mmCIF file of C-alpha atoms in Angstrom:
data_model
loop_
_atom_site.group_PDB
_atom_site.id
_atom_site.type_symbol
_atom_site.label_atom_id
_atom_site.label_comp_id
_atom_site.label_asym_id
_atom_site.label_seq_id
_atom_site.Cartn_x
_atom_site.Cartn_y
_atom_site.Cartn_z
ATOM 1 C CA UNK A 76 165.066 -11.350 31.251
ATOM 2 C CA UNK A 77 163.120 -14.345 30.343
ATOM 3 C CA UNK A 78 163.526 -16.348 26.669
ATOM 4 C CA UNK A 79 160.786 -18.582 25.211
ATOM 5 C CA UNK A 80 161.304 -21.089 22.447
ATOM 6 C CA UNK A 81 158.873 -22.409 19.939
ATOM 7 C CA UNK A 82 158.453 -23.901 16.996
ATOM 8 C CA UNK A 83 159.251 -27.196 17.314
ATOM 9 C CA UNK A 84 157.499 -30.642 16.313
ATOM 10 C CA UNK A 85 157.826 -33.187 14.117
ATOM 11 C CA UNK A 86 159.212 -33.217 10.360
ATOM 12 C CA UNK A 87 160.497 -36.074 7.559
ATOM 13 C CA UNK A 88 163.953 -36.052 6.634
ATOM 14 C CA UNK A 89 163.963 -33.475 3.951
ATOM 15 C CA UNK A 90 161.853 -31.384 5.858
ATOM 16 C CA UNK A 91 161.822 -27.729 7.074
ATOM 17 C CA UNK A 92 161.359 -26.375 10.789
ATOM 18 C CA UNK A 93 161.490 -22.677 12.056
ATOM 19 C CA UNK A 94 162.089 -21.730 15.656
ATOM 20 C CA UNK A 95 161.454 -18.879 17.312
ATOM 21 C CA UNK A 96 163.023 -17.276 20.277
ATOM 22 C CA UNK A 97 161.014 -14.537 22.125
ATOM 23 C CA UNK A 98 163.406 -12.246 24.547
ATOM 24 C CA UNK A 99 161.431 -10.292 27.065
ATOM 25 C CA UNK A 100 162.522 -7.802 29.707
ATOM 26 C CA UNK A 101 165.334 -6.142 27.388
ATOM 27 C CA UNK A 102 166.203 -5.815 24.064
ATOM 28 C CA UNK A 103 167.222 -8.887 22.276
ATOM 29 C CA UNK A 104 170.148 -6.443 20.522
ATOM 30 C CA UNK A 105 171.437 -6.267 24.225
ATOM 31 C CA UNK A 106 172.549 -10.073 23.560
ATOM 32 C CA UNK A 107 174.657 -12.618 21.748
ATOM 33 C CA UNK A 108 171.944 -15.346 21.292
ATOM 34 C CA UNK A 109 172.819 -18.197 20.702
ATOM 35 C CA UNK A 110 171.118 -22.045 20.307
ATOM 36 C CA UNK A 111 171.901 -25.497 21.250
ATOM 37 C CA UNK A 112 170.372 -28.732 21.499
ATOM 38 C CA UNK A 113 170.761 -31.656 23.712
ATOM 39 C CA UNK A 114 169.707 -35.307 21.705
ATOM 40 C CA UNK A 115 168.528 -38.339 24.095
ATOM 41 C CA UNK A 116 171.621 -39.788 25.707
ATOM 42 C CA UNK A 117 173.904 -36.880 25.067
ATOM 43 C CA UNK A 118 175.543 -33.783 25.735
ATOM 44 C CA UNK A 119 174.257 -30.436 24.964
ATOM 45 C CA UNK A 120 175.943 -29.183 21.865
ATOM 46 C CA UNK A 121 176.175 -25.933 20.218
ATOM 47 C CA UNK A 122 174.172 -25.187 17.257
ATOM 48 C CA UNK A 123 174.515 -21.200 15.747
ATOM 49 C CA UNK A 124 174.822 -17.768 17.038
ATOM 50 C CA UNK A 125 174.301 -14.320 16.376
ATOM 51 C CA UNK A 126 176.583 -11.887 17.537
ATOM 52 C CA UNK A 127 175.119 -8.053 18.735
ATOM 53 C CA UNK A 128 177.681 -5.823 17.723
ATOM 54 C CA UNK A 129 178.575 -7.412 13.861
ATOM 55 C CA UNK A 130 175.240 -8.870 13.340
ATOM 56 C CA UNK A 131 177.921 -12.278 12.743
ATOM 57 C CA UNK A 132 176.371 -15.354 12.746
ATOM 58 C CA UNK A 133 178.101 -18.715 13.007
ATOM 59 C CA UNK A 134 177.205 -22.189 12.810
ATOM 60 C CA UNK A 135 178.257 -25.938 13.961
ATOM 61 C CA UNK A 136 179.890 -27.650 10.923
ATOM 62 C CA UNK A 137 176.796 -30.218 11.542
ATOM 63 C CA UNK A 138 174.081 -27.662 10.269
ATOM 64 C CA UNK A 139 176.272 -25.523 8.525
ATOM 65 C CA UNK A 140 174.516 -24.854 5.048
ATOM 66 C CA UNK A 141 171.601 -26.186 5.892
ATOM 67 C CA UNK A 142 170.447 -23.987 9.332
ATOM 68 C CA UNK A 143 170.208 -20.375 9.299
ATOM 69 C CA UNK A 144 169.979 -17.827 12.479
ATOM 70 C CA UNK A 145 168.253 -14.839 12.420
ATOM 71 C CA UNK A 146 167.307 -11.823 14.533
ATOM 72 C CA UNK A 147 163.878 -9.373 14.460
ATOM 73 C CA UNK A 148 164.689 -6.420 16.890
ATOM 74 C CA UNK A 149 160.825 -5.261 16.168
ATOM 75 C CA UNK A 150 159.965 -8.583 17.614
ATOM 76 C CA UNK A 151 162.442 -9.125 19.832
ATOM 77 C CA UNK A 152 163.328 -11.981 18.586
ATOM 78 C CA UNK A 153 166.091 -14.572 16.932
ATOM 79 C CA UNK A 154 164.902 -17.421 14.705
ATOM 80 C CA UNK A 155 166.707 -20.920 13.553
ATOM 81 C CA UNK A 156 165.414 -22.018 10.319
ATOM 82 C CA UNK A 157 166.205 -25.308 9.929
ATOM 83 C CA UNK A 158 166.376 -27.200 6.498
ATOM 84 C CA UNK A 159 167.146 -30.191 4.979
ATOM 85 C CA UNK A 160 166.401 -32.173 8.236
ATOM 86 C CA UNK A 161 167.489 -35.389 9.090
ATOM 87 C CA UNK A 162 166.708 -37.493 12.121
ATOM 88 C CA UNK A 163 170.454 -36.921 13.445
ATOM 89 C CA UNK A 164 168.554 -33.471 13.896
ATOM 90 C CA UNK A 165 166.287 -34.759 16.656
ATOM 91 C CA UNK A 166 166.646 -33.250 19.714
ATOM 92 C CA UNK A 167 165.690 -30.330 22.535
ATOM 93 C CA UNK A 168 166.341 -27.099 21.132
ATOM 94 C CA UNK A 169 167.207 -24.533 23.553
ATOM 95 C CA UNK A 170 168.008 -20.581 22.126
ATOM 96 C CA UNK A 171 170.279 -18.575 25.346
ATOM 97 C CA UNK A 172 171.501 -15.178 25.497
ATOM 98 C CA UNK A 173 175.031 -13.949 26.797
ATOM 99 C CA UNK A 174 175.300 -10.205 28.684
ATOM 100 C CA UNK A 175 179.146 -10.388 28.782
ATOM 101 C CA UNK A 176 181.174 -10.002 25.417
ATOM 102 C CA UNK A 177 183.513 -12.896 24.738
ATOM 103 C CA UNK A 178 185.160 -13.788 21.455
ATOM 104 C CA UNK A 179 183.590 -15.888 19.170
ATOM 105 C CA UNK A 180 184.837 -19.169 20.108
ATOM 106 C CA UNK A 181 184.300 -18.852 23.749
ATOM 107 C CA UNK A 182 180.058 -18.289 22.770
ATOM 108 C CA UNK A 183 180.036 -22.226 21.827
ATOM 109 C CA UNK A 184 180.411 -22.814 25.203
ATOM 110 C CA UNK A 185 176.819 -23.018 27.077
ATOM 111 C CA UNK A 186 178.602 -21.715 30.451
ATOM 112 C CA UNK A 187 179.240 -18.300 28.699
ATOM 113 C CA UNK A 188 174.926 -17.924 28.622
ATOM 114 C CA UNK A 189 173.320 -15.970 31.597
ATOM 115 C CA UNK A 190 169.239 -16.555 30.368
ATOM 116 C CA UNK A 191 167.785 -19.722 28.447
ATOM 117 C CA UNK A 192 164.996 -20.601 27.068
ATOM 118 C CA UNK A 193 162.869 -23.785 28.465
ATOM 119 C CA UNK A 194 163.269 -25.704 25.130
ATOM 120 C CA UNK A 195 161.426 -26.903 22.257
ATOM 121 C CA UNK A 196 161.188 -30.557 20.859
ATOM 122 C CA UNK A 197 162.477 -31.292 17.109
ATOM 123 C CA UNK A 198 161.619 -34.812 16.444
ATOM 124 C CA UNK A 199 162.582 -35.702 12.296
ATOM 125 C CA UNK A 200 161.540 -39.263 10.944
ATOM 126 C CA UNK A 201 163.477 -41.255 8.306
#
């Protein structure tokens, strides 16, 4: 199973960003995918998820309102549209898929991921 994320660049507060996650080797409705994102100088934090078997999808109180996850099974994919963008929002992005089935809470947690992606670069200017 490989993931590659893209999408990323460079966008004024205000702006609008869409990433893309490709899953290869199985079918991305075999996963809870998740993404996260990892600013200069800090940790890698959780950012949204979308669950298999609900179709859930739940977000970070940070973007909350303002990001919105999505999955394609034709394209095998999960997308994070990003809006209203701010440069708090500049960071890696990284989308990750979990095999095992955990509750909700325990999928913020990037240790519960088995595949990620090799990151994309969000970069928002005041």
């Amino acid at each position: 199973v490989q993931l590659q994320a893209s999408g990323g660049g460079s966008a004024q507060a205000g702006g609008s960003l869409r990433l893309s996650c490709v899953v290869s080797g199985r079918p991305v409705s075999n996963f809870d995918v998740g993404w996260f994102r990892q600013a200069p100088g800090k940790e890698r934090e959780f950012v949204a998820v979308f669950r298999r078997s609900t179709n859930a999808k739940y977000y970070a109180d940070s973007v909350k309102g303002r990001f919105s996850i999505s999955r394609d099974n034709t394209k095998n994919t999960v997308a994070l549209q990003m809006s209203s963008l701010s440069p708090e929002d500049t960071a890696v992005y990284y989308c990750a898929a979990s095999e095992r089935r955990y509750i909700m809470s325990a999928l913020f947690d990037g240790t519960r991921y088995d595949y990620w992606g090799q990151g994309t670069l969000v970069t928002v200017s005041s």
